[in-house]
Coordinates of C-alpha atoms and ligand atoms in Angstrom, one line a residue:
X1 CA 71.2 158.9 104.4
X2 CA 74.6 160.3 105.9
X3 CA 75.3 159.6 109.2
X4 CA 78.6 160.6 111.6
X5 CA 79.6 157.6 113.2
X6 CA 79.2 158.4 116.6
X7 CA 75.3 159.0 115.9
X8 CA 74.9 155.4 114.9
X9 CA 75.0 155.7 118.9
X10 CA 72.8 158.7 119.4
X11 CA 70.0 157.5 117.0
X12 CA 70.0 154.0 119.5
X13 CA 69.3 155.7 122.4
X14 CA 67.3 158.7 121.6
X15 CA 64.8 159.1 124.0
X16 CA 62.8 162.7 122.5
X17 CA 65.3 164.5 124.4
X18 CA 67.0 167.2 122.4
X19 CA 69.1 170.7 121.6
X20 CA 65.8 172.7 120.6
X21 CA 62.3 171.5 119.0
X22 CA 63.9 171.7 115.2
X23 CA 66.2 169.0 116.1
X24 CA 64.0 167.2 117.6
X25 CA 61.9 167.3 114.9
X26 CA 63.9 166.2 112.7
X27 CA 66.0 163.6 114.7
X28 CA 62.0 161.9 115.2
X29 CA 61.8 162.2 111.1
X30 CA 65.5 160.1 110.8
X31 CA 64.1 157.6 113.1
X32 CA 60.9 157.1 111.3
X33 CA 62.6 156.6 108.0
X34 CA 65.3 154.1 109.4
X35 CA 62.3 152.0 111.4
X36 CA 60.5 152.3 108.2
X37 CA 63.1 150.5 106.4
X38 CA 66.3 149.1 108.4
X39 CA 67.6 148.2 105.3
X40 CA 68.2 151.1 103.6
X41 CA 71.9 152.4 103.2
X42 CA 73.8 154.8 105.4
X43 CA 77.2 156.6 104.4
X44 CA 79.3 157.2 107.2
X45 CA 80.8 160.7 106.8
X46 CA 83.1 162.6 107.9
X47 CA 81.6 166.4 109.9
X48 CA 78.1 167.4 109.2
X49 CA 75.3 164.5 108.5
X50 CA 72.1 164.5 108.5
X51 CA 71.4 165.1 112.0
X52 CA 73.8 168.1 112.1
X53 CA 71.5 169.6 109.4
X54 CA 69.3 170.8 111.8
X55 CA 71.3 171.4 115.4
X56 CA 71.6 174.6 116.3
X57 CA 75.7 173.7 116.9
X58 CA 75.9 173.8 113.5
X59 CA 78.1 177.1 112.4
X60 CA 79.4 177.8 109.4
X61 CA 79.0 174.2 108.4
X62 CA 81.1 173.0 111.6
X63 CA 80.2 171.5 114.9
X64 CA 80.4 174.0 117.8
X65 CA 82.6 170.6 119.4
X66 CA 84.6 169.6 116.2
X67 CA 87.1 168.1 117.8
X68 CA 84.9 165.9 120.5
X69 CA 82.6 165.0 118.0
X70 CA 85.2 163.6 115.7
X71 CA 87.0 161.9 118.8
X72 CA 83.6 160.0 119.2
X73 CA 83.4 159.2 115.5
X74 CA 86.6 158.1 115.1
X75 CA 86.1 155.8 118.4
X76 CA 83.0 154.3 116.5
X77 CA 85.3 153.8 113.8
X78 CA 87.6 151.9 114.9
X79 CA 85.8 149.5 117.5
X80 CA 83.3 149.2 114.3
X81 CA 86.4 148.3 111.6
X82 CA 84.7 151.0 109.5
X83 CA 85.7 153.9 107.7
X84 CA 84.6 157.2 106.6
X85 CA 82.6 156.9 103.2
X86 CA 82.0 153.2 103.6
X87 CA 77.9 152.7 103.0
X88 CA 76.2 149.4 104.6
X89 CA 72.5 149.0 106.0
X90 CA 71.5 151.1 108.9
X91 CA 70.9 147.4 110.6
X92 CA 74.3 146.0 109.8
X93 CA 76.0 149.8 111.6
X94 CA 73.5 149.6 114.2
X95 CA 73.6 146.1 115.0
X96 CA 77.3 146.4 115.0
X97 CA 77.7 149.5 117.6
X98 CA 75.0 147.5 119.2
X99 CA 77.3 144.8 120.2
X100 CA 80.7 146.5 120.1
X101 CA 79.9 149.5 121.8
X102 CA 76.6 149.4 124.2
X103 CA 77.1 145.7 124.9
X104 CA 81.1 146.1 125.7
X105 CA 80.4 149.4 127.3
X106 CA 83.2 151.0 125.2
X107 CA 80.7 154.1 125.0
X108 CA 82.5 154.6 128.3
X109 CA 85.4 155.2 126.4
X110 CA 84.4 156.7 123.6
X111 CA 81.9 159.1 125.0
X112 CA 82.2 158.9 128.3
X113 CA 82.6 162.6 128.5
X114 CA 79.3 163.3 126.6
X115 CA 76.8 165.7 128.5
X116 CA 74.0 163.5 127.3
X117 CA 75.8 160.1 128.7
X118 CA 74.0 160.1 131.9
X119 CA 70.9 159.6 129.8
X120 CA 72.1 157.1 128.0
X121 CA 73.3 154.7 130.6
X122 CA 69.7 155.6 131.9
X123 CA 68.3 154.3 128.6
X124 CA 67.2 150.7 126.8
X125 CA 70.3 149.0 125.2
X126 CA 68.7 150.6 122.3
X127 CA 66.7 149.6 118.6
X128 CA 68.0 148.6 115.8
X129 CA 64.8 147.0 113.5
X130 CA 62.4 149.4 114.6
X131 CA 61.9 147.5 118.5
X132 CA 63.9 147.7 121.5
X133 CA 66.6 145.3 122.2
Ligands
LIG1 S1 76.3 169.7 115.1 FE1 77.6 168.7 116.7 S2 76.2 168.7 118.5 FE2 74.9 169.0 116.7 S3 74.2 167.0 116.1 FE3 76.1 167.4 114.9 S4 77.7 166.5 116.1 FE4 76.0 166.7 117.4

């Protein structure tokens, strides 16, 4: 699976709340597949990913908010000590915004401008193994 850093985040704290039913849809089908197995490896890209496949941001190939978006992956990034292309265990990425991000409350920082942020600070500290943490 590929996966834009920042929505190591957004996959945490998703809560069924979403752009449109299609994303939805297929945000709830990600889920399933990383509960199913928290083991299996994640890319971390650079621009479209697997969830971008099926918001309707998405034009021309691009996010309608390039230059947030990429802010916010580059933030998880670097408070991660990942890069772009690197591949680990959805686990390892989400255990490790987990505690550098949500637990530090650097998502503050990093996407604190967000217009879904109220709903996360409203949310669990979020899952990683397929339970809440
Ligand atoms: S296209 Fe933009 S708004 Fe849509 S999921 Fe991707 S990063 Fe988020």
């Amino acid at each position: 699976m590929k996966l834009r850093p920042h929505h190591l985040l957004c996959i945490q704290k998703y809560t069924g709340k979403g752009y449109d039913a299609p994303f939805a849809a297929n945000m709830e089908k990600i889920i399933r597949r990383l509960q199913a197995d928290p083991g299996q490896l994640i890319q971390l890209v650079e621009g479209r990913d697997d969830v971008c496949a099926a918001c309707p941001h998405m034009v021309d190939g691009r996010c309608a908010s390039e230059e947030k978006v990429n802010r916010m992956d580059r933030g998880v990034l670097s408070a991660c000590a990942r890069s772009y292309g690197q591949a680990d265990s959805w686990r390892a990425l989400a255990d490790a915004a987990g505690k550098r991000i949500f637990q530090t409350k650097k998502s503050e920082e990093i996407c604190g401008d967000c217009q879904w942020i109220e709903l996360c600070r409203a949310t669990r500290e979020g899952w990683i193994d397929g339970k809440e943490e």
